[in-house]
C-alpha positions as a printed Julia matrix, in Angstrom:
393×3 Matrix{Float64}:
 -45.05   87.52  120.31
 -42.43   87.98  116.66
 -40.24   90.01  117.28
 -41.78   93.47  116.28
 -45.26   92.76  116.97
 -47.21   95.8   118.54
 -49.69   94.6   120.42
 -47.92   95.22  123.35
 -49.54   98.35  123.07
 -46.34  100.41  122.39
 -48.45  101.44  118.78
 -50.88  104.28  120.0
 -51.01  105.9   116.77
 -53.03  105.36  113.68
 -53.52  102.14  111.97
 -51.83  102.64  108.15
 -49.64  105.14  110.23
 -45.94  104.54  111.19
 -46.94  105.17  114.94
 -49.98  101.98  114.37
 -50.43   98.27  114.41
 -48.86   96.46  111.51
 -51.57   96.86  108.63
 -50.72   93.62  106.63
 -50.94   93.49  103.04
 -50.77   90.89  100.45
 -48.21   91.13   97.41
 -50.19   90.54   94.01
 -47.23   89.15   91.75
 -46.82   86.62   88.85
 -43.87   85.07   87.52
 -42.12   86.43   84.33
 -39.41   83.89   83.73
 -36.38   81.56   85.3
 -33.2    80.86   83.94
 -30.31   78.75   85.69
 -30.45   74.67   85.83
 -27.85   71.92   85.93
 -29.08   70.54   82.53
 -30.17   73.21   80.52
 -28.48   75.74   77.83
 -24.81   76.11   78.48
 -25.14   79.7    79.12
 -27.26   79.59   82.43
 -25.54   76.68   83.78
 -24.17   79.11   86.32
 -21.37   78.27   88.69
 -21.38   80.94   91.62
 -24.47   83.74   90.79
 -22.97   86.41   93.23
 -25.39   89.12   92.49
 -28.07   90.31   89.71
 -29.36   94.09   88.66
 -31.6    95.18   86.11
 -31.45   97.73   84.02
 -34.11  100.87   82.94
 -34.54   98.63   79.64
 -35.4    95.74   81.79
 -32.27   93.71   81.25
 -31.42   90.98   83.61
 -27.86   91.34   84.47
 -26.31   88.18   86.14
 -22.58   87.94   87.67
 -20.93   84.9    88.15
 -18.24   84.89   90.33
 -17.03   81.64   89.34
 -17.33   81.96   85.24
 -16.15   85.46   85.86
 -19.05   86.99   83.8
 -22.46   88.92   83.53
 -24.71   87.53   81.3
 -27.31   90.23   80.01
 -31.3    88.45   79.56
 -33.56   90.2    77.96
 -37.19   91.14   79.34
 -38.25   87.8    77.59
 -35.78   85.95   79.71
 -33.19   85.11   76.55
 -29.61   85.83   76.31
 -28.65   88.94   74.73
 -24.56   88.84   75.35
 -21.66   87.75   77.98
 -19.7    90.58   79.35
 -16.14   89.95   80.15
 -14.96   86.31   80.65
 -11.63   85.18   82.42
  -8.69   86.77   81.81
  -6.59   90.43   82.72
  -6.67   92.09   79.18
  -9.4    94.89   78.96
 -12.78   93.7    79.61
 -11.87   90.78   80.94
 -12.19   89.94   84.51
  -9.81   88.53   87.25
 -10.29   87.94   90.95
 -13.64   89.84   90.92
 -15.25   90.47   94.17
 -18.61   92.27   92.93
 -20.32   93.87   90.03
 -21.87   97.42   90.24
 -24.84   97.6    87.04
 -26.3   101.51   86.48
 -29.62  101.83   85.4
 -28.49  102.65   81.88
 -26.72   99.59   82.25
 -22.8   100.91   82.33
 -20.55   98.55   84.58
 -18.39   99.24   87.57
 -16.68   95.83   88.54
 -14.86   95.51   91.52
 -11.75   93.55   92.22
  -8.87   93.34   95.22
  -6.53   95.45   93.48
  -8.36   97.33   90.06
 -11.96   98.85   89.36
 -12.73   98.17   85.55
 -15.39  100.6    83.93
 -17.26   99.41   80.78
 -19.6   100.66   78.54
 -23.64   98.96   78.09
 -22.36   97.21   75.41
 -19.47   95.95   77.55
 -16.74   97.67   75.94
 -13.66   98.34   77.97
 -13.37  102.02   79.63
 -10.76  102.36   81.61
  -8.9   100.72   84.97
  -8.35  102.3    88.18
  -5.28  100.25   89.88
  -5.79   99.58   93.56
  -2.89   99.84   96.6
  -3.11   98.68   99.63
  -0.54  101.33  100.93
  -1.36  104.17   98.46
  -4.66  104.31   97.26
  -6.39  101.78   99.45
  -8.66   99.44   98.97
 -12.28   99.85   98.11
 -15.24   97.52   99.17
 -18.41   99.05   97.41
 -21.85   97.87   96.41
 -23.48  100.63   95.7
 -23.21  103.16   93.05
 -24.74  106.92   93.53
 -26.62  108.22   90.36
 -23.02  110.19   89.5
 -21.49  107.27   89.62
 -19.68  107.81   92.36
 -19.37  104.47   94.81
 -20.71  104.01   98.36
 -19.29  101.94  100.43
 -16.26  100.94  102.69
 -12.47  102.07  102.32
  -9.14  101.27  104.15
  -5.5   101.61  103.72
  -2.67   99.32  105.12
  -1.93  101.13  108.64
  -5.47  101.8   109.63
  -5.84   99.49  112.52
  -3.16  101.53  114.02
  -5.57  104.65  114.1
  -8.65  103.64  115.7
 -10.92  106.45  116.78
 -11.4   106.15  120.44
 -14.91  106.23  119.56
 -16.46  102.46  118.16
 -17.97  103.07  114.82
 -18.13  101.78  111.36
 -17.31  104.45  108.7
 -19.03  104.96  105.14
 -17.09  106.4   101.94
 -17.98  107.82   99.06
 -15.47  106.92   96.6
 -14.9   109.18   93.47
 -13.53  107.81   89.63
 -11.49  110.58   89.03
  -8.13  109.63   91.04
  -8.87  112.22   94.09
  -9.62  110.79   98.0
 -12.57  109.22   99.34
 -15.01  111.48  101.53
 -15.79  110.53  104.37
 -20.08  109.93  104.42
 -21.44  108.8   107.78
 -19.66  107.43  110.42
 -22.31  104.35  111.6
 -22.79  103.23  115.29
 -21.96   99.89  116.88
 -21.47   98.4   120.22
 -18.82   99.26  122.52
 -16.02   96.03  122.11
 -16.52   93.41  124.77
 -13.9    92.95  126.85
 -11.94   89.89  125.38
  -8.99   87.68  125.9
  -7.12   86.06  123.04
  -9.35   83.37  122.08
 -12.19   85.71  121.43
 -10.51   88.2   118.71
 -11.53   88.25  115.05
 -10.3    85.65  112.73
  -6.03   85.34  111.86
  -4.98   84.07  109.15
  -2.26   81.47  109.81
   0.43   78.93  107.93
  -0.93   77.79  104.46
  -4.64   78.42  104.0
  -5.57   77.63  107.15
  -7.96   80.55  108.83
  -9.2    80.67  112.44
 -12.54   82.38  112.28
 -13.89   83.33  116.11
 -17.01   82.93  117.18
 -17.76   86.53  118.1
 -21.34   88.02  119.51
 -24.35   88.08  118.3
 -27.1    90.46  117.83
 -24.84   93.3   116.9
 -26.74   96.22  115.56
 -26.72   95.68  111.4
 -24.99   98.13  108.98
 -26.94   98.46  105.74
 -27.62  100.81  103.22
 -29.22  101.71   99.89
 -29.35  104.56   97.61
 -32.52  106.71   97.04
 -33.34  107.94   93.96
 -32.44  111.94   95.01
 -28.85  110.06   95.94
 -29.47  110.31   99.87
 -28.7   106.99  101.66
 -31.83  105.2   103.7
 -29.41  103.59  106.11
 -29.97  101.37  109.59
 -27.49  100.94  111.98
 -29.44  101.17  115.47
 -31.12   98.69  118.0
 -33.98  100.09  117.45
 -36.25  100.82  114.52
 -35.13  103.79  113.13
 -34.21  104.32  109.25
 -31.92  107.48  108.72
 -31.81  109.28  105.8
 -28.38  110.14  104.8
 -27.43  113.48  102.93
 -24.64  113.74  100.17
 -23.39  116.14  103.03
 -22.91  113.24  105.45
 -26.13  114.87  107.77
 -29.19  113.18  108.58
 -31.65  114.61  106.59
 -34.64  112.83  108.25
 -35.63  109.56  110.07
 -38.31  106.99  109.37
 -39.15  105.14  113.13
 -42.05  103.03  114.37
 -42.5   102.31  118.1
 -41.23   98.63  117.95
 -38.74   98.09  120.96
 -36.06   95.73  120.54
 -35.98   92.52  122.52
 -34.02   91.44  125.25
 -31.76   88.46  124.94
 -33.4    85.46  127.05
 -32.18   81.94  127.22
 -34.53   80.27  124.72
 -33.17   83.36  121.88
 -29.63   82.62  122.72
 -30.69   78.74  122.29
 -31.93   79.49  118.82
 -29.12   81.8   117.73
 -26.54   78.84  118.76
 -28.24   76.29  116.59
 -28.03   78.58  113.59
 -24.14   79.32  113.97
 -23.76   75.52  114.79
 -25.88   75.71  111.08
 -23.24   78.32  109.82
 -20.35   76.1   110.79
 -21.28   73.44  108.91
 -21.68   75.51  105.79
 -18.3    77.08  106.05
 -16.37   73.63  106.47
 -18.39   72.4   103.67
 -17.15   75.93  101.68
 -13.88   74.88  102.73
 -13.85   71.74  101.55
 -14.92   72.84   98.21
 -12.25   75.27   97.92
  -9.77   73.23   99.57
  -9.34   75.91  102.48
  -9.36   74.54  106.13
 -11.06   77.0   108.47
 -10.95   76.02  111.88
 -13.8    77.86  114.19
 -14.44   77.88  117.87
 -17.4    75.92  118.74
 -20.43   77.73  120.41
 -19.57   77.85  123.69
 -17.36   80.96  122.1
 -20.71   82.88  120.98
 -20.97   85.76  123.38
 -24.27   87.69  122.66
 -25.68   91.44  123.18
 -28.47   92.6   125.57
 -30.87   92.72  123.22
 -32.09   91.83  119.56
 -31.89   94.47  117.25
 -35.54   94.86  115.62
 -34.13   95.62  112.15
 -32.44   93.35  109.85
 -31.78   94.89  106.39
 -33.69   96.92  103.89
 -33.56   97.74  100.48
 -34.84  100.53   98.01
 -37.26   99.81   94.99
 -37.44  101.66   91.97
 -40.36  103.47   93.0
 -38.35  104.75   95.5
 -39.7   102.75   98.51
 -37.82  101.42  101.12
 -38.26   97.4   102.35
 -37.73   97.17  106.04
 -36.54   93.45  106.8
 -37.26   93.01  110.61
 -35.92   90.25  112.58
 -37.97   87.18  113.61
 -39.4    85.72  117.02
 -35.89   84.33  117.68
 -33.71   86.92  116.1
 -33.57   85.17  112.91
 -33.58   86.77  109.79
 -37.26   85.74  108.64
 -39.34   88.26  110.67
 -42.15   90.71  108.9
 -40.85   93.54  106.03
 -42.49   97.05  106.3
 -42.62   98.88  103.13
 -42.53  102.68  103.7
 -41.4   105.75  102.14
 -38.57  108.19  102.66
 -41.45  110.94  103.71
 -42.79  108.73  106.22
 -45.66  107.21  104.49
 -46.33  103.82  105.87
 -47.71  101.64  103.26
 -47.79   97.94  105.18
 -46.14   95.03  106.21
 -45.89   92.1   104.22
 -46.0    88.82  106.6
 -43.17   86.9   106.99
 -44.34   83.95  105.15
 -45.12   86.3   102.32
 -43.27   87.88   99.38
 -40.04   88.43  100.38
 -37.13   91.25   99.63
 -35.62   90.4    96.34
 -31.88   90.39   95.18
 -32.55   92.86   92.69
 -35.25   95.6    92.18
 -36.18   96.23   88.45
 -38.7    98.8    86.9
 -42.25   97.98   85.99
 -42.57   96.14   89.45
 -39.5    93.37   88.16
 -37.89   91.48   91.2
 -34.93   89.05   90.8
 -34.58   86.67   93.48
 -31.44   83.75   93.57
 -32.21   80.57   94.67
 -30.65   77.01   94.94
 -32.51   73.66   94.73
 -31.54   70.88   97.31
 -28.97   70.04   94.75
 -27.11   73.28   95.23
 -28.11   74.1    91.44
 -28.42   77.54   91.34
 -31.31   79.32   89.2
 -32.55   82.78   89.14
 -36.35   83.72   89.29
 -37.87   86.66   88.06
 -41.3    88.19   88.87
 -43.63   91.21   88.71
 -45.58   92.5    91.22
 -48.75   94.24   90.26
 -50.07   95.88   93.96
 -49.65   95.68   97.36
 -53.98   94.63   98.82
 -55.52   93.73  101.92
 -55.61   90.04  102.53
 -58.78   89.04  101.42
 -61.63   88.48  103.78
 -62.51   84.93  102.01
């Protein structure tokens, strides 16, 4: 059975309820418009599309990492204007890592060592410098309606004060020079006990990087803002959605009886021919950026006890939450649940169906970012009308 099926008889409850059987729907959507090929208009020739957001206008607004840009498109799919360009004068951008787009369409764009705010229009704001030592560095992509950012934050020296206690914390980072809060502090695995070979990647002479093979199946960390500014967060082995407070409490839980499952031979066969997958990517990365990386092979992989059931989710602008579950092998293609923050389960989408989008929009607008066998990357937007029954024909 995929991973997450209930027929095991686990679901007693209800069908259409969170305690039933998957109730699979069908996503009614149409295309709107693509932009992004290797021969078209000079402005969507993109070079590295790291992420896309609309706005409540409908705007399309598409970073690339390697232009150092956002180009705005219109509902119509046209190009309205470029924001920022290369460069370290105001409004231009340099060494950015991500770009954070408000629904009114104000910018927060992230970099190693400075946060640049801009205007709609793209107009230059203000910088807040980044330190390593002082300030610390920021790694946030998620903005709270107050504009406050969600996400992770360290300073130089941290290592050296590990909480006996394994977790993964979440900030809340404010824009008016005072600390970061401490949010949620998320659960993970207790370490494995581990010789040399098996710690995290060093960085060693030139830019050569040793990146270790590590385990899989470690519980996910992800995270999206509600519209009330709570967090719908996973971090667990099992399926269980929390509901974050601005307070840093768990203000509720959204859980289906879908046990996690255990680690067998043929899953741990199936998880070593995607990182054998993965290492070919990152040498070719390498290559391309003239960075040798030098990974242990799979015989390093060391893997949990069992496959978490959740993969990711993401909130719509409806204020639904997508539910990625993981796959029959504890791949990343498994059903996606689409429920509320009150516990209203509204189906499951298959996993050969519709799938979770880069970017939410209003109106039912989804962004997704794809690249053709050529590596050419484009961006595709559609709508989607309803969520139906499959039909009976």
């Amino acid at each position: 059975m995929a991973c997450g099926d209930t027929g095991d008889g686990s679901a007693s409850g209800a069908a259409g309820t969170l305690d039933g059987p998957d109730v699979i729907v069908n996503a009614v959507a149409e295309p709107v418009f693509t932009v992004g090929s290797a021969t078209g208009d000079d402005w969507d020739t993109f070079g590295t599309v790291s992420s896309v957001h609309f706005d409540a206008q409908a705007n399309l607004h598409i970073f690339d990492a390697q232009a150092n840009h956002i180009l705005v498109v219109g509902p119509d799919g046209s190009l309205i204007r470029t924001v920022g360009g290369r460069g370290e004068g105001p409004g231009e951008f340099d060494d950015v890592t991500r770009a954070i787009v408000g629904r009114d369409g104000s910018y927060t764009v992230m970099g190693f060592f400075q946060i640049d705010l801009l205007e709609p229009d793209g107009e230059f704001v203000r910088r807040i410098t980044l330190d390593p030592i002082t300030t610390g560095l920021v790694m946030a992509d998620l903005a709270l309606p107050d504009g406050r950012l969600v996400g992770h934050f360290r300073r130089s020296g941290d290592d050296d004060e590990q909480s006996e206690e394994v977790s993964r914390p979440i900030h809340i980072f404010p824009l008016d020079d005072t600390e970061p809060e401490l949010l949620y502090t998320a659960w993970e695995l207790p370490e494995e006990d581990a010789d040399e070979s098996a710690l995290s990647g060093t960085l060693e002479t030139g830019m050569r990087m040793r990146r270790a093979a590590g385990r899989a199946f470690e519980p996910r960390l992800d995270f999206d803002v509600l519209t009330d500014g709570r967090l719908a967060l996973i971090d667990s082995i099992g399926y269980r959605v929390k509901l974050i407070g601005l307070d840093g409490s768990v203000t509720g839980t959204v859980e289906r009886p879908i046990a996690p499952l255990p680690v067998d031979d043929a899953i741990m066969e199936a998880e070593r021919e995607r990182y054998r997958e993965g290492e070919a990517a990152v040498v070719e990365s390498g290559a391309r950026y003239n960075i040798q990386i030098e990974r242990e092979g799979v015989e390093g992989r060391t893997f949990a006890e069992e496959v978490p059931v959740l993969w990711g989710l993401k909130v719509d602008w409806e204020n639904r939450i997508w539910v990625e579950r993981r796959g029959p092998t504890g791949d990343d293609y498994g059903p996606t649940d689409i429920v509320t923050p009150d516990g209203e389960y509204i189906g499951t989408l298959p996993p050969d169906g519709l799938r979770t989008p880069n970017a939410f929009g209003p109106g039912g607008l989804m962004a997704y970012i794809e690249s053709d066998e050529l590596d050419v990357q484009t961006v595709r937007v559609v709508r989607l009308f309803a969520l139906e029954p499959p039909s009976s024909n």
